[in-house]
Amino acid sequence: MSVPTSHLLYLAAGLFGLGVLGFALRRNVIVVLMSVELMLNAANLTFLAGSRAHSTPGADDVTGAVFAVFVIVVAAVEAAVGLALVIALYRLRRSVDTGAIAELKG
Amino acid sequence: MAETLFYLSAALTLVLAAGVVLARSPMSSVLALLGSFFGLAVVYLLSGFQFLAAAQLVVYAGAILVLFLFVIMLLDLRTAESGGAIPRGRAAAGAALVAAGAAALGLATAVDPGLKAPAGDPTPGGIDRLDVMARALFGPHALAFEAAGMLLLVAMVAVIALAKRERARSGGGA
């Protein structure tokens, strides 16, 4: 596939931007967590684009791919802990609105 | 042919990612995210990452998104709140963010850094062939691999602790 590396990076930038939008604008904690997943995927795509750019048919550079595996692990952990927190919050508040959480407000 | 498929799936990924942000109900958001991850898996596959395309589908679409689905169905959000789309006050800020992002992307395309596609076809079997990945994971990255395993264990304990404490409290109150 002869798609230039920069186009992969544009796709990653667009995905990351949409993730930031969801993270900043939505009030539903679950959708906020999904936006974080979007951003992590954008980071993954960037790592893979780098790995691909540094690979030649004989000598492949898999460092980016290895890092992407670790990002997937962290994403799984983040989703599990985040959703456990959402469930605990819902039991306490009967709501998953970010506006309902203000305990740490100074 | 592969290029057309790439741009098609890239467009699909972006449109569905926008759907995640804009969808009114969290259930639609999850389904849009699922489609977005499928598109991204196709992008990975076309870029020469076969193992990661499979991992993307198995781990993200198969495990993480199912976790999201479980929680959404568990909480029955329709009665709790509409899950509303973007609040009115934030819509203007969102429009400004979109404009800024589009401008930045436009600028980036204008001064295209000229990162060309790698010369030649990718190695048969993909860049991330399992033997190469395994040597990298258990060789130079062995410490990070073990740390990732420890992180998963700690997260599992944390999730159990979070869920169990709440259950004990509600049981005591009843």
Tab-separated table of N, CA, C and O in Angstrom, chain B residues 110-158:
chain	number	residue	atom	x	y	z
B	110	ALA	N	-1.016	21.690	4.206
B	110	ALA	CA	-0.423	22.697	3.321
B	110	ALA	C	1.100	22.577	3.317
B	110	ALA	O	1.730	22.625	2.271
B	111	VAL	N	1.673	22.427	4.524
B	111	VAL	CA	3.132	22.284	4.604
B	111	VAL	C	3.472	20.808	4.780
B	111	VAL	O	4.215	20.429	5.682
B	112	ASP	N	2.860	19.981	3.941
B	112	ASP	CA	3.042	18.528	4.014
B	112	ASP	C	4.518	18.200	4.228
B	112	ASP	O	5.370	18.530	3.408
B	113	PRO	N	4.834	17.578	5.377
B	113	PRO	CA	6.246	17.299	5.667
B	113	PRO	C	6.866	16.326	4.668
B	113	PRO	O	8.079	16.101	4.716
B	114	GLY	N	6.040	15.791	3.767
B	114	GLY	CA	6.597	14.923	2.737
B	114	GLY	C	7.081	13.591	3.260
B	114	GLY	O	8.098	13.072	2.810
B	115	LEU	N	6.349	13.059	4.275
B	115	LEU	CA	6.658	11.714	4.755
B	115	LEU	C	6.077	10.720	3.753
B	115	LEU	O	4.884	10.503	3.696
B	116	LYS	N	6.944	10.160	2.943
B	116	LYS	CA	6.465	9.284	1.869
B	116	LYS	C	6.209	7.887	2.398
B	116	LYS	O	6.637	7.524	3.500
B	117	ALA	N	5.537	7.093	1.585
B	117	ALA	CA	5.324	5.700	1.948
B	117	ALA	C	6.663	4.975	1.901
B	117	ALA	O	7.547	5.337	1.125
B	118	PRO	N	6.841	3.969	2.754
B	118	PRO	CA	8.089	3.204	2.703
B	118	PRO	C	8.261	2.582	1.325
B	118	PRO	O	7.291	2.181	0.693
B	119	ALA	N	9.497	2.531	0.873
B	119	ALA	CA	9.761	1.977	-0.453
B	119	ALA	C	9.530	0.473	-0.456
B	119	ALA	O	9.806	-0.208	0.538
B	120	GLY	N	8.995	-0.028	-1.526
B	120	GLY	CA	8.822	-1.465	-1.658
B	120	GLY	C	7.622	-1.984	-0.902
B	120	GLY	O	7.037	-1.306	-0.070
B	121	ASP	N	7.227	-3.210	-1.212
B	121	ASP	CA	6.097	-3.832	-0.531
B	121	ASP	C	6.530	-4.238	0.867
B	121	ASP	O	7.701	-4.522	1.114
B	122	PRO	N	5.574	-4.253	1.821
B	122	PRO	CA	5.932	-4.744	3.151
B	122	PRO	C	6.316	-6.210	3.098
B	122	PRO	O	5.993	-6.925	2.154
B	123	THR	N	7.049	-6.628	4.118
B	123	THR	CA	7.479	-8.016	4.194
B	123	THR	C	6.265	-8.939	4.157
B	123	THR	O	5.273	-8.657	4.819
B	124	PRO	N	6.330	-10.015	3.379
B	124	PRO	CA	5.221	-10.976	3.404
B	124	PRO	C	4.995	-11.477	4.828
B	124	PRO	O	5.947	-11.752	5.546
B	125	GLY	N	3.735	-11.529	5.248
B	125	GLY	CA	3.447	-11.919	6.619
B	125	GLY	C	3.328	-10.723	7.526
B	125	GLY	O	3.031	-10.868	8.702
B	126	GLY	N	3.526	-9.517	6.992
B	126	GLY	CA	3.330	-8.322	7.788
B	126	GLY	C	4.586	-7.890	8.510
B	126	GLY	O	5.554	-8.632	8.614
B	127	ILE	N	4.542	-6.641	9.000
B	127	ILE	CA	5.681	-6.110	9.748
B	127	ILE	C	5.758	-6.772	11.114
B	127	ILE	O	6.837	-7.115	11.592
B	128	ASP	N	4.585	-6.953	11.754
B	128	ASP	CA	4.569	-7.484	13.120
B	128	ASP	C	4.340	-8.998	13.113
B	128	ASP	O	3.403	-9.483	13.732
B	129	ARG	N	5.232	-9.709	12.428
B	129	ARG	CA	5.127	-11.176	12.451
B	129	ARG	C	5.331	-11.671	13.877
B	129	ARG	O	6.072	-11.082	14.662
B	130	LEU	N	4.646	-12.766	14.197
B	130	LEU	CA	4.616	-13.192	15.600
B	130	LEU	C	6.006	-13.512	16.131
B	130	LEU	O	6.303	-13.211	17.287
B	131	ASP	N	6.865	-14.128	15.305
B	131	ASP	CA	8.196	-14.472	15.839
B	131	ASP	C	8.994	-13.207	16.154
B	131	ASP	O	9.653	-13.118	17.191
B	132	VAL	N	8.888	-12.211	15.265
B	132	VAL	CA	9.610	-10.960	15.515
B	132	VAL	C	9.056	-10.256	16.751
B	132	VAL	O	9.809	-9.774	17.616
B	133	MET	N	7.723	-10.222	16.847
B	133	MET	CA	7.097	-9.579	18.004
B	133	MET	C	7.489	-10.274	19.296
B	133	MET	O	7.789	-9.628	20.307
B	134	ALA	N	7.480	-11.629	19.259
B	134	ALA	CA	7.789	-12.371	20.482
B	134	ALA	C	9.231	-12.121	20.902
B	134	ALA	O	9.507	-11.910	22.089
B	135	ARG	N	10.172	-12.104	19.925
B	135	ARG	CA	11.572	-11.836	20.281
B	135	ARG	C	11.726	-10.450	20.883
B	135	ARG	O	12.490	-10.246	21.823
B	136	ALA	N	10.963	-9.466	20.321
B	136	ALA	CA	11.073	-8.111	20.861
B	136	ALA	C	10.460	-8.036	22.260
B	136	ALA	O	11.009	-7.402	23.155
B	137	LEU	N	9.309	-8.709	22.440
B	137	LEU	CA	8.607	-8.620	23.733
B	137	LEU	C	9.389	-9.301	24.847
B	137	LEU	O	9.435	-8.806	25.973
B	138	PHE	N	9.978	-10.452	24.563
B	138	PHE	CA	10.664	-11.195	25.608
B	138	PHE	C	12.163	-10.925	25.621
B	138	PHE	O	12.877	-11.481	26.448
B	139	GLY	N	12.628	-10.077	24.681
B	139	GLY	CA	14.038	-9.724	24.682
B	139	GLY	C	14.226	-8.337	25.274
B	139	GLY	O	14.171	-8.161	26.491
B	140	PRO	N	14.369	-7.316	24.430
B	140	PRO	CA	14.648	-5.975	24.937
B	140	PRO	C	13.503	-5.397	25.765
B	140	PRO	O	13.746	-4.541	26.613
B	141	HIS	N	12.252	-5.850	25.533
B	141	HIS	CA	11.128	-5.233	26.241
B	141	HIS	C	10.582	-6.139	27.333
B	141	HIS	O	9.438	-5.978	27.746
B	142	ALA	N	11.402	-7.108	27.812
B	142	ALA	CA	10.895	-8.088	28.782
B	142	ALA	C	10.439	-7.410	30.071
B	142	ALA	O	9.407	-7.779	30.644
B	143	LEU	N	11.175	-6.384	30.505
B	143	LEU	CA	10.822	-5.704	31.758
B	143	LEU	C	9.457	-5.025	31.626
B	143	LEU	O	8.591	-5.139	32.519
B	144	ALA	N	9.254	-4.329	30.501
B	144	ALA	CA	7.968	-3.670	30.271
B	144	ALA	C	6.849	-4.700	30.198
B	144	ALA	O	5.734	-4.469	30.689
B	145	PHE	N	7.154	-5.849	29.604
B	145	PHE	CA	6.150	-6.920	29.504
B	145	PHE	C	5.730	-7.377	30.892
B	145	PHE	O	4.525	-7.508	31.190
B	146	GLU	N	6.712	-7.608	31.773
B	146	GLU	CA	6.396	-8.032	33.142
B	146	GLU	C	5.632	-6.943	33.881
B	146	GLU	O	4.698	-7.225	34.642
B	147	ALA	N	6.039	-5.692	33.649
B	147	ALA	CA	5.335	-4.588	34.310
B	147	ALA	C	3.887	-4.529	33.851
B	147	ALA	O	2.981	-4.255	34.646
B	148	ALA	N	3.643	-4.805	32.559
B	148	ALA	CA	2.275	-4.799	32.060
B	148	ALA	C	1.459	-5.891	32.740
B	148	ALA	O	0.297	-5.687	33.098
B	149	GLY	N	2.085	-7.064	32.937
B	149	GLY	CA	1.387	-8.140	33.636
B	149	GLY	C	1.048	-7.744	35.059
B	149	GLY	O	-0.065	-7.976	35.546
B	150	MET	N	1.992	-7.084	35.734
B	150	MET	CA	1.758	-6.623	37.105
B	150	MET	C	0.641	-5.593	37.133
B	150	MET	O	-0.216	-5.604	38.018
B	151	LEU	N	0.649	-4.693	36.117
B	151	LEU	CA	-0.395	-3.662	36.040
B	151	LEU	C	-1.769	-4.311	35.923
B	151	LEU	O	-2.727	-3.896	36.583
B	152	LEU	N	-1.871	-5.362	35.100
B	152	LEU	CA	-3.155	-6.036	34.930
B	152	LEU	C	-3.610	-6.667	36.241
B	152	LEU	O	-4.788	-6.592	36.603
B	153	LEU	N	-2.661	-7.262	36.976
B	153	LEU	CA	-3.003	-7.886	38.258
B	153	LEU	C	-3.500	-6.841	39.247
B	153	LEU	O	-4.555	-7.010	39.881
B	154	VAL	N	-2.763	-5.728	39.349
B	154	VAL	CA	-3.148	-4.665	40.286
B	154	VAL	C	-4.523	-4.120	39.916
B	154	VAL	O	-5.373	-3.880	40.785
B	155	ALA	N	-4.757	-3.930	38.589
B	155	ALA	CA	-6.037	-3.393	38.155
B	155	ALA	C	-7.164	-4.355	38.514
B	155	ALA	O	-8.240	-3.934	38.945
B	156	MET	N	-6.911	-5.661	38.383
B	156	MET	CA	-7.952	-6.645	38.703
B	156	MET	C	-8.306	-6.568	40.182
B	156	MET	O	-9.484	-6.544	40.559
B	157	VAL	N	-7.266	-6.497	41.037
B	157	VAL	CA	-7.516	-6.383	42.478
B	157	VAL	C	-8.283	-5.098	42.778
B	157	VAL	O	-9.237	-5.088	43.574
B	158	ALA	N	-7.881	-4.002	42.107
B	158	ALA	CA	-8.530	-2.715	42.356
B	158	ALA	C	-10.001	-2.767	41.970
B	158	ALA	O	-10.864	-2.280	42.700
